Amino acid sequence: MSLVGAVKLVNLFELLASPKFLFSNYKAYQHLSQLLEVFNNIIQYQYADNQHLVYAIIRRKDTFGKLATLNLSRAMSLYEKAYGDQIATTQAHQKRIVSVKHVDEHGRALRADDDDDSDDGSFVGKNFEPNEVWLTEFKEKMPFETITRLLQHMVPVIDDVISRVDGVVDEHVILNVLDEVTMVGLLPVPHPIVIRKYQANQYTALWFTAYLWGVIYVNHQSLPIFDGQAIQLFRVSMDGQEYEEVEYEEEEDEEEEDFE
């Protein structure tokens, strides 16, 4: 794997591990779990040819370490930092909305037991909030053992290399060290490779179509074989129905012929 590809993969993991995304949905951690499977497969079966990815993981050791040791109190703290303002705004808005329910038709205040369908705190149920059940499921589904073993062994090695040169070291030196160090006997027993079949959907289909035709178009500009005004690189989807851009080229050609 190239340096660019390795950095982008680890950056994607960091993005998916951010509190804003992780607590956006109860099952949001599934994206992290599948990405961890990719990392584990590479480390277990293709370690020798992927020093760039190993180095990128080591540089983001704090992200992996904090996620592997996540507890409920820290999860709640991260959740409040990510969504605290949104919760406060929702609570204030909710109070303004339900305040009319706490008075009778004459404007007199109702007692607490007179209002059976009080909405106090109901906004919390509309937002995902980490709890013990979620945390237990999270830890069961996140395969951190392989990466944890890797970091426990490789981080001291890299730190020692950096300390010997006063913190200034060329990246190629570190990559050479990673190439020389073996992980045989240090990693967990190799796990079976998980094969996930591609499931076609409209979003990836649109992305693949736009990407492939974009590559074809860009690579044929020295000797143009396409009319730039007739190229369609995207579709608009409305209510589950796809609409392509309307091509007017043929109509314009017919009008020109009629004019001649």
mmCIF file of C-alpha atoms in Angstrom:
data_model
loop_
_atom_site.group_PDB
_atom_site.id
_atom_site.type_symbol
_atom_site.label_atom_id
_atom_site.label_comp_id
_atom_site.label_asym_id
_atom_site.label_seq_id
_atom_site.Cartn_x
_atom_site.Cartn_y
_atom_site.Cartn_z
ATOM 1 C CA MET A 1 0.000 0.000 0.000
ATOM 2 C CA SER A 2 1.300 3.450 -0.903
ATOM 3 C CA LEU A 3 1.958 6.186 1.631
ATOM 4 C CA VAL A 4 -0.996 8.232 0.388
ATOM 5 C CA GLY A 5 -3.378 5.271 0.577
ATOM 6 C CA ALA A 6 -2.208 4.361 4.095
ATOM 7 C CA VAL A 7 -2.595 7.912 5.399
ATOM 8 C CA LYS A 8 -6.053 8.250 3.877
ATOM 9 C CA LEU A 9 -7.221 4.970 5.433
ATOM 10 C CA VAL A 10 -6.014 5.964 8.893
ATOM 11 C CA ASN A 11 -7.489 9.454 8.469
ATOM 12 C CA LEU A 12 -10.800 7.799 7.614
ATOM 13 C CA PHE A 13 -10.566 5.744 10.809
ATOM 14 C CA GLU A 14 -9.878 8.912 12.790
ATOM 15 C CA LEU A 15 -12.911 10.566 11.228
ATOM 16 C CA LEU A 16 -15.178 7.608 12.015
ATOM 17 C CA ALA A 17 -13.827 7.544 15.583
ATOM 18 C CA SER A 18 -14.665 11.194 16.212
ATOM 19 C CA PRO A 19 -17.395 11.681 18.864
ATOM 20 C CA LYS A 20 -19.539 13.595 16.396
ATOM 21 C CA PHE A 21 -19.793 10.546 14.142
ATOM 22 C CA LEU A 22 -19.447 7.757 16.702
ATOM 23 C CA PHE A 23 -22.443 8.949 18.737
ATOM 24 C CA SER A 24 -24.526 10.046 15.764
ATOM 25 C CA ASN A 25 -26.203 6.644 15.615
ATOM 26 C CA TYR A 26 -26.410 3.553 17.825
ATOM 27 C CA LYS A 27 -24.767 1.377 15.151
ATOM 28 C CA ALA A 28 -22.270 3.959 13.861
ATOM 29 C CA TYR A 29 -19.382 1.942 15.320
ATOM 30 C CA GLN A 30 -19.972 -0.780 12.687
ATOM 31 C CA HIS A 31 -18.001 1.326 10.193
ATOM 32 C CA LEU A 32 -15.053 1.338 12.596
ATOM 33 C CA SER A 33 -15.353 -2.400 13.138
ATOM 34 C CA GLN A 34 -15.137 -3.157 9.420
ATOM 35 C CA LEU A 35 -12.175 -0.825 8.981
ATOM 36 C CA LEU A 36 -10.426 -2.533 11.888
ATOM 37 C CA GLU A 37 -10.943 -5.853 10.105
ATOM 38 C CA VAL A 38 -9.092 -4.415 7.102
ATOM 39 C CA PHE A 39 -6.188 -3.276 9.299
ATOM 40 C CA ASN A 40 -6.050 -6.634 11.087
ATOM 41 C CA ASN A 41 -6.000 -8.593 7.820
ATOM 42 C CA ILE A 42 -3.131 -6.480 6.504
ATOM 43 C CA ILE A 43 -1.134 -6.733 9.735
ATOM 44 C CA GLN A 44 -1.683 -10.493 10.083
ATOM 45 C CA TYR A 45 -1.181 -11.554 6.464
ATOM 46 C CA GLN A 46 0.620 -8.730 4.610
ATOM 47 C CA TYR A 47 2.717 -7.009 7.266
ATOM 48 C CA ALA A 48 5.994 -7.222 5.308
ATOM 49 C CA ASP A 49 4.675 -5.173 2.376
ATOM 50 C CA ASN A 50 2.769 -2.497 4.281
ATOM 51 C CA GLN A 51 5.215 -0.521 6.401
ATOM 52 C CA HIS A 52 3.478 2.714 5.398
ATOM 53 C CA LEU A 53 0.214 1.571 6.968
ATOM 54 C CA VAL A 54 1.966 0.286 10.112
ATOM 55 C CA TYR A 55 3.769 3.617 10.497
ATOM 56 C CA ALA A 56 0.524 5.551 9.963
ATOM 57 C CA ILE A 57 -1.172 3.461 12.682
ATOM 58 C CA ILE A 58 1.740 4.073 15.068
ATOM 59 C CA ARG A 59 1.520 7.827 14.479
ATOM 60 C CA ARG A 60 -2.185 7.677 15.421
ATOM 61 C CA LYS A 61 -1.578 5.443 18.440
ATOM 62 C CA ASP A 62 -3.511 7.771 20.737
ATOM 63 C CA THR A 63 -6.661 7.453 18.629
ATOM 64 C CA PHE A 64 -6.518 3.658 18.691
ATOM 65 C CA GLY A 65 -5.515 3.501 22.347
ATOM 66 C CA LYS A 66 -8.269 5.794 23.615
ATOM 67 C CA LEU A 67 -10.892 3.950 21.612
ATOM 68 C CA ALA A 68 -9.714 0.539 22.828
ATOM 69 C CA THR A 69 -9.868 1.666 26.477
ATOM 70 C CA LEU A 70 -13.110 3.619 26.183
ATOM 71 C CA ASN A 71 -15.266 3.549 29.326
ATOM 72 C CA LEU A 72 -18.737 4.877 30.011
ATOM 73 C CA SER A 73 -17.730 8.028 31.876
ATOM 74 C CA ARG A 74 -15.364 9.085 29.093
ATOM 75 C CA ALA A 75 -17.942 8.185 26.456
ATOM 76 C CA MET A 76 -20.505 10.407 28.198
ATOM 77 C CA SER A 77 -17.966 13.222 28.412
ATOM 78 C CA LEU A 78 -17.180 12.974 24.694
ATOM 79 C CA TYR A 79 -20.885 12.813 23.891
ATOM 80 C CA GLU A 80 -21.607 15.978 25.856
ATOM 81 C CA LYS A 81 -18.715 17.814 24.184
ATOM 82 C CA ALA A 82 -19.940 16.777 20.739
ATOM 83 C CA TYR A 83 -23.669 17.312 21.248
ATOM 84 C CA GLY A 84 -23.905 19.483 24.372
ATOM 85 C CA ASP A 85 -24.898 22.642 22.534
ATOM 86 C CA GLN A 86 -27.426 20.757 20.418
ATOM 87 C CA ILE A 87 -28.997 19.144 23.499
ATOM 88 C CA ALA A 88 -29.223 22.480 25.320
ATOM 89 C CA THR A 89 -30.832 24.130 22.299
ATOM 90 C CA THR A 90 -33.275 21.250 21.876
ATOM 91 C CA GLN A 91 -34.155 21.330 25.575
ATOM 92 C CA ALA A 92 -34.837 25.063 25.511
ATOM 93 C CA HIS A 93 -36.924 24.705 22.362
ATOM 94 C CA GLN A 94 -38.793 21.749 23.868
ATOM 95 C CA LYS A 95 -39.642 23.733 27.004
ATOM 96 C CA ARG A 96 -41.052 26.565 24.925
ATOM 97 C CA ILE A 97 -43.205 24.111 22.993
ATOM 98 C CA VAL A 98 -44.598 22.069 25.883
ATOM 99 C CA SER A 99 -45.126 24.976 28.264
ATOM 100 C CA VAL A 100 -48.680 25.449 26.967
ATOM 101 C CA LYS A 101 -49.512 21.897 28.036
ATOM 102 C CA HIS A 102 -48.986 22.774 31.692
ATOM 103 C CA VAL A 103 -51.923 25.176 31.903
ATOM 104 C CA ASP A 104 -55.648 24.497 31.672
ATOM 105 C CA GLU A 105 -58.140 26.253 29.424
ATOM 106 C CA HIS A 106 -58.370 29.107 31.933
ATOM 107 C CA GLY A 107 -54.627 29.668 32.032
ATOM 108 C CA ARG A 108 -54.150 28.154 35.511
ATOM 109 C CA ALA A 109 -51.036 26.065 36.151
ATOM 110 C CA LEU A 110 -51.569 22.299 36.318
ATOM 111 C CA ARG A 111 -50.165 20.124 39.072
ATOM 112 C CA ALA A 112 -47.491 17.578 38.186
ATOM 113 C CA ASP A 113 -49.904 14.651 38.577
ATOM 114 C CA ASP A 114 -52.547 16.330 36.384
ATOM 115 C CA ASP A 115 -50.341 16.174 33.318
ATOM 116 C CA ASP A 116 -49.963 12.526 32.396
ATOM 117 C CA ASP A 117 -48.193 13.086 29.100
ATOM 118 C CA SER A 118 -45.524 15.443 30.267
ATOM 119 C CA ASP A 119 -42.720 15.821 27.721
ATOM 120 C CA ASP A 120 -39.967 16.813 30.134
ATOM 121 C CA GLY A 121 -36.730 15.170 29.020
ATOM 122 C CA SER A 122 -38.363 13.482 26.045
ATOM 123 C CA PHE A 123 -35.856 15.114 23.716
ATOM 124 C CA VAL A 124 -33.120 12.883 25.142
ATOM 125 C CA GLY A 125 -34.789 9.816 23.673
ATOM 126 C CA LYS A 126 -34.537 11.342 20.217
ATOM 127 C CA ASN A 127 -30.738 11.518 20.430
ATOM 128 C CA PHE A 128 -28.385 8.583 20.842
ATOM 129 C CA GLU A 129 -26.656 8.650 24.210
ATOM 130 C CA PRO A 130 -24.003 6.050 25.180
ATOM 131 C CA ASN A 131 -24.942 3.623 27.951
ATOM 132 C CA GLU A 132 -23.673 0.365 29.457
ATOM 133 C CA VAL A 133 -25.517 -1.785 26.908
ATOM 134 C CA TRP A 134 -24.023 0.144 24.000
ATOM 135 C CA LEU A 135 -20.531 0.087 25.519
ATOM 136 C CA THR A 136 -20.648 -3.680 26.076
ATOM 137 C CA GLU A 137 -21.778 -4.264 22.492
ATOM 138 C CA PHE A 138 -19.152 -1.814 21.237
ATOM 139 C CA LYS A 139 -16.288 -3.649 22.969
ATOM 140 C CA GLU A 140 -17.534 -7.053 21.774
ATOM 141 C CA LYS A 141 -17.709 -5.959 18.134
ATOM 142 C CA MET A 142 -14.428 -4.004 17.953
ATOM 143 C CA PRO A 143 -11.416 -6.296 17.193
ATOM 144 C CA PHE A 144 -8.637 -4.244 18.825
ATOM 145 C CA GLU A 145 -6.400 -7.092 19.986
ATOM 146 C CA THR A 146 -4.164 -7.272 16.905
ATOM 147 C CA ILE A 147 -3.536 -3.527 16.708
ATOM 148 C CA THR A 148 -3.038 -3.315 20.482
ATOM 149 C CA ARG A 149 -0.331 -6.008 20.310
ATOM 150 C CA LEU A 150 1.273 -4.196 17.378
ATOM 151 C CA LEU A 151 1.390 -0.888 19.241
ATOM 152 C CA GLN A 152 2.650 -2.438 22.461
ATOM 153 C CA HIS A 153 5.653 -3.871 20.620
ATOM 154 C CA MET A 154 6.393 -1.263 17.942
ATOM 155 C CA VAL A 155 5.844 2.046 19.772
ATOM 156 C CA PRO A 156 8.802 1.513 22.189
ATOM 157 C CA VAL A 157 10.999 0.505 19.237
ATOM 158 C CA ILE A 158 10.156 3.653 17.264
ATOM 159 C CA ASP A 159 10.462 5.865 20.345
ATOM 160 C CA ASP A 160 13.942 4.459 20.962
ATOM 161 C CA VAL A 161 14.993 5.184 17.371
ATOM 162 C CA ILE A 162 13.720 8.766 17.637
ATOM 163 C CA SER A 163 15.351 9.380 21.033
ATOM 164 C CA ARG A 164 18.772 8.312 19.724
ATOM 165 C CA VAL A 165 18.739 11.105 17.119
ATOM 166 C CA ASP A 166 17.293 13.836 19.376
ATOM 167 C CA GLY A 167 13.834 13.617 17.871
ATOM 168 C CA VAL A 168 14.920 14.362 14.288
ATOM 169 C CA VAL A 169 14.701 11.301 12.093
ATOM 170 C CA ASP A 170 14.033 10.694 8.436
ATOM 171 C CA GLU A 171 10.863 8.791 7.613
ATOM 172 C CA HIS A 172 12.806 6.292 5.498
ATOM 173 C CA VAL A 173 14.847 5.321 8.557
ATOM 174 C CA ILE A 174 11.693 4.442 10.463
ATOM 175 C CA LEU A 175 10.315 2.502 7.506
ATOM 176 C CA ASN A 176 13.569 0.513 7.338
ATOM 177 C CA VAL A 177 13.280 -0.276 11.046
ATOM 178 C CA LEU A 178 9.708 -1.449 10.570
ATOM 179 C CA ASP A 179 10.865 -3.630 7.682
ATOM 180 C CA GLU A 180 13.559 -5.263 9.830
ATOM 181 C CA VAL A 181 11.408 -5.876 12.920
ATOM 182 C CA THR A 182 9.332 -9.043 12.805
ATOM 183 C CA MET A 183 5.994 -9.577 14.490
ATOM 184 C CA VAL A 184 6.160 -13.369 14.350
ATOM 185 C CA GLY A 185 5.066 -14.821 17.676
ATOM 186 C CA LEU A 186 3.899 -11.438 18.989
ATOM 187 C CA LEU A 187 0.539 -11.124 17.270
ATOM 188 C CA PRO A 188 -2.544 -13.154 18.226
ATOM 189 C CA VAL A 189 -3.297 -16.401 16.429
ATOM 190 C CA PRO A 190 -4.187 -15.438 12.835
ATOM 191 C CA HIS A 191 -7.909 -15.143 12.426
ATOM 192 C CA PRO A 192 -9.840 -16.374 9.386
ATOM 193 C CA ILE A 193 -10.100 -13.731 6.694
ATOM 194 C CA VAL A 194 -13.594 -12.295 6.675
ATOM 195 C CA ILE A 195 -14.968 -12.064 3.146
ATOM 196 C CA ARG A 196 -17.616 -9.422 2.632
ATOM 197 C CA LYS A 197 -19.385 -9.393 -0.702
ATOM 198 C CA TYR A 198 -20.204 -6.127 -2.363
ATOM 199 C CA GLN A 199 -23.856 -5.165 -2.059
ATOM 200 C CA ALA A 200 -24.947 -3.007 -4.949
ATOM 201 C CA ASN A 201 -26.795 0.196 -4.125
ATOM 202 C CA GLN A 202 -27.587 3.449 -5.886
ATOM 203 C CA TYR A 203 -25.003 5.505 -3.968
ATOM 204 C CA THR A 204 -21.955 3.414 -4.844
ATOM 205 C CA ALA A 205 -23.276 2.962 -8.383
ATOM 206 C CA LEU A 206 -23.412 6.728 -8.832
ATOM 207 C CA TRP A 207 -19.943 7.129 -7.348
ATOM 208 C CA PHE A 208 -18.390 4.419 -9.557
ATOM 209 C CA THR A 209 -20.071 5.804 -12.670
ATOM 210 C CA ALA A 210 -18.915 9.358 -12.016
ATOM 211 C CA TYR A 211 -15.398 8.242 -11.067
ATOM 212 C CA LEU A 212 -14.809 5.918 -14.032
ATOM 213 C CA TRP A 213 -16.141 8.331 -16.631
ATOM 214 C CA GLY A 214 -14.235 11.141 -14.958
ATOM 215 C CA VAL A 215 -10.980 9.205 -15.334
ATOM 216 C CA ILE A 216 -11.766 8.386 -18.974
ATOM 217 C CA TYR A 217 -12.616 12.002 -19.750
ATOM 218 C CA VAL A 218 -9.561 13.504 -18.035
ATOM 219 C CA ASN A 219 -7.159 11.059 -19.702
ATOM 220 C CA HIS A 220 -8.401 11.814 -23.224
ATOM 221 C CA GLN A 221 -7.985 15.577 -23.319
ATOM 222 C CA SER A 222 -4.704 15.696 -25.246
ATOM 223 C CA LEU A 223 -6.615 14.341 -28.245
ATOM 224 C CA PRO A 224 -10.245 15.195 -27.432
ATOM 225 C CA ILE A 225 -12.641 12.433 -28.389
ATOM 226 C CA PHE A 226 -15.521 13.775 -26.305
ATOM 227 C CA ASP A 227 -17.590 16.894 -26.634
ATOM 228 C CA GLY A 228 -17.211 18.579 -23.252
ATOM 229 C CA GLN A 229 -20.693 20.104 -23.479
ATOM 230 C CA ALA A 230 -22.351 16.690 -23.852
ATOM 231 C CA ILE A 231 -20.640 14.905 -20.934
ATOM 232 C CA GLN A 232 -22.810 13.918 -17.968
ATOM 233 C CA LEU A 233 -20.918 12.969 -14.827
ATOM 234 C CA PHE A 234 -23.753 12.961 -12.330
ATOM 235 C CA ARG A 235 -27.412 12.153 -11.852
ATOM 236 C CA VAL A 236 -30.097 13.733 -9.738
ATOM 237 C CA SER A 237 -32.186 11.394 -7.577
ATOM 238 C CA MET A 238 -35.626 12.564 -6.462
ATOM 239 C CA ASP A 239 -38.095 10.409 -4.499
ATOM 240 C CA GLY A 240 -36.204 7.249 -5.410
ATOM 241 C CA GLN A 241 -36.320 8.006 -9.148
ATOM 242 C CA GLU A 242 -33.206 8.942 -11.050
ATOM 243 C CA TYR A 243 -33.206 11.716 -13.604
ATOM 244 C CA GLU A 244 -30.333 12.341 -15.945
ATOM 245 C CA GLU A 245 -29.477 15.719 -17.406
ATOM 246 C CA VAL A 246 -31.333 16.393 -20.618
ATOM 247 C CA GLU A 247 -29.146 16.476 -23.679
ATOM 248 C CA TYR A 248 -29.935 19.237 -26.088
ATOM 249 C CA GLU A 249 -27.126 18.585 -28.521
ATOM 250 C CA GLU A 250 -29.239 16.636 -31.016
ATOM 251 C CA GLU A 251 -32.036 19.218 -30.918
ATOM 252 C CA GLU A 252 -29.534 22.031 -31.527
ATOM 253 C CA ASP A 253 -28.070 20.135 -34.509
ATOM 254 C CA GLU A 254 -31.567 19.708 -35.990
ATOM 255 C CA GLU A 255 -32.304 23.419 -35.567
ATOM 256 C CA GLU A 256 -29.037 24.313 -37.310
ATOM 257 C CA GLU A 257 -29.916 22.020 -40.230
ATOM 258 C CA ASP A 258 -33.365 23.594 -40.540
ATOM 259 C CA PHE A 259 -31.833 27.069 -40.518
ATOM 260 C CA GLU A 260 -29.415 26.145 -43.298
#
